[in-house]
Amino acid sequence: MTSVVDLWNIHPELGWLRGQRPESEVVFDERYNSWLIFGYQDTLDIISDPKTFSNKTAQLAAVQIDESFTEGDISQMDAPDHPRFRKAIAAAFTPRLVASLEARIAEVAAGLLDDLQAKDDIDLVRDFAYPLPVIVIADLLGIPNSDREMFMAHSSMAIEQMNGLSFLDSEQEADVGYAVEQFMPMVQYMRDQIAQRRQHPGGDLLSSLAQHEADGQRFTDNEIVNLANILLGAGHITTTMLLGNAVVCLDANPEQFEQVRADRSLLPGAIDEVLRTLSPSAAVSRRTTTDVELGGVKIPAEQMLLPWLAAANRDPRKFADPETFDIHRSPNPHLGFGHGVHYCIGSHLAKQQGRIALDLLMSRFDKLVIDPSNPPKFFPTTDLIGVQSLPVQVG
């Protein structure tokens, strides 16, 4: 049986996507001046131990940017800053609050599907998987409806500019600098929104962050801007790729697609298997704070590590027959959303949007197949495994 990876030749340079395990699970990559980690247990140990493996990796990046762009970046924080920031935003992502958003998510998704049906050519990413999570995140942040189109345009531009870039590659310094410059309109817009929330708070997440105070400390405007932009970027790109990847995986496995159509209670398991098979955030970065040994390899302190979550999710020592897509896989302890204190705070929301969106897609269309004459395109950067465009035929 042809896997979805081989069917669309997804990232041909990543052998472990095709069951080819490296000779060593821990190798040094000179281009990125980083240690690459491929095994499940080593990866789990790294992301579960923030004291030994710090999230503060920007100082080791080949391309340095102004600190004003990293202040408030929760992905670059350790304790005590990380728990302080995470606690401030956690209330917006509790399972109870996320569950309360179900009707709104279904309303947005249904409206997008109405618009989609009027189109002659349908790109499921452009017309559905991309706008849905952007609108949901905009609602959470409290972006006015009148600014929705502008907000989505800025967001789309920011993702496009950063697509394919790496802060670990010094040869891309000029490109990264240009992308950051192009991102400035979004930064200024968020600054204006925060200034309004300081004076006239509402019930949205931006207002909550603008008014938040703990131990006599309040967040600066810059911290809130960067935190909000991180939530926007991580919150919508992961869900966009999850939705696109789900359709790609189910299309490549029509028998399982029919099972999910017949029994929607299988959707949560199918989504978890999509996250394991095509993990959107394929790799994360960590910095060693002391000398360590991983996979029998000694690594000094102050070294950059790149644990490949997507490779760990295909480790045959943890997952039986890992190259097979199986919506009934149980247990499925994939690391698609990370693990430990840095586990993706928006995971419940991403899964809920995926479940609602796929349910509505299957209810709306008896036929939903990838256009064989116009194959899907995937993000070119290898640390993102996801569909960038997905032409489909519906009926």
PDB file of C-alpha atoms in Angstrom, residues 55 72-75 77-78 80-94 205 209 212 219 227 231 337-348:
ATOM      1  CA  ASN A  55      13.880  26.991  25.673  1.00  0.00           C
ATOM      2  CA  GLY A  72       7.156  38.257  25.593  1.00  0.00           C
ATOM      3  CA  ASP A  73       7.810  35.301  23.285  1.00  0.00           C
ATOM      4  CA  ILE A  74       6.584  32.444  25.464  1.00  0.00           C
ATOM      5  CA  SER A  75       8.341  29.912  23.226  1.00  0.00           C
ATOM      6  CA  MET A  77      10.996  31.368  28.069  1.00  0.00           C
ATOM      7  CA  ASP A  78      12.027  29.267  31.051  1.00  0.00           C
ATOM      8  CA  PRO A  80      10.046  31.867  36.348  1.00  0.00           C
ATOM      9  CA  ASP A  81       8.912  33.922  33.323  1.00  0.00           C
ATOM     10  CA  HIS A  82       7.281  31.057  31.437  1.00  0.00           C
ATOM     11  CA  PRO A  83       4.753  30.047  34.131  1.00  0.00           C
ATOM     12  CA  ARG A  84       3.880  33.716  34.739  1.00  0.00           C
ATOM     13  CA  PHE A  85       3.028  34.303  31.089  1.00  0.00           C
ATOM     14  CA  ARG A  86       1.414  30.908  30.552  1.00  0.00           C
ATOM     15  CA  LYS A  87      -0.877  31.388  33.546  1.00  0.00           C
ATOM     16  CA  ALA A  88      -1.994  34.741  32.153  1.00  0.00           C
ATOM     17  CA  ILE A  89      -3.234  33.209  28.898  1.00  0.00           C
ATOM     18  CA  ALA A  90      -4.265  29.766  30.150  1.00  0.00           C
ATOM     19  CA  ALA A  91      -7.766  30.929  31.087  1.00  0.00           C
ATOM     20  CA  ALA A  92      -8.529  31.502  27.395  1.00  0.00           C
ATOM     21  CA  PHE A  93      -7.673  27.902  26.502  1.00  0.00           C
ATOM     22  CA  THR A  94      -9.201  25.759  29.246  1.00  0.00           C
ATOM     23  CA  LEU A 205      -7.827  38.090  25.602  1.00  0.00           C
ATOM     24  CA  LEU A 209      -3.393  40.698  29.063  1.00  0.00           C
ATOM     25  CA  HIS A 212      -3.188  41.534  33.999  1.00  0.00           C
ATOM     26  CA  PHE A 219       3.027  43.176  31.013  1.00  0.00           C
ATOM     27  CA  LEU A 227       2.746  37.185  22.856  1.00  0.00           C
ATOM     28  CA  LEU A 231      -0.574  32.994  19.617  1.00  0.00           C
ATOM     29  CA  PHE A 337       1.834  19.068  20.420  1.00  0.00           C
ATOM     30  CA  GLY A 338       4.991  18.584  22.462  1.00  0.00           C
ATOM     31  CA  HIS A 339       5.002  17.506  26.096  1.00  0.00           C
ATOM     32  CA  GLY A 340       5.520  18.840  29.604  1.00  0.00           C
ATOM     33  CA  VAL A 341       5.370  22.480  30.687  1.00  0.00           C
ATOM     34  CA  HIS A 342       5.659  23.674  27.079  1.00  0.00           C
ATOM     35  CA  TYR A 343       2.873  21.429  25.789  1.00  0.00           C
ATOM     36  CA  CYS A 344       0.910  23.435  23.215  1.00  0.00           C
ATOM     37  CA  ILE A 345      -1.525  25.591  25.168  1.00  0.00           C
ATOM     38  CA  GLY A 346      -3.917  25.701  22.218  1.00  0.00           C
ATOM     39  CA  SER A 347      -4.024  21.947  21.579  1.00  0.00           C
ATOM     40  CA  HIS A 348      -7.642  21.570  22.768  1.00  0.00           C
TER      41      HIS A 348
END
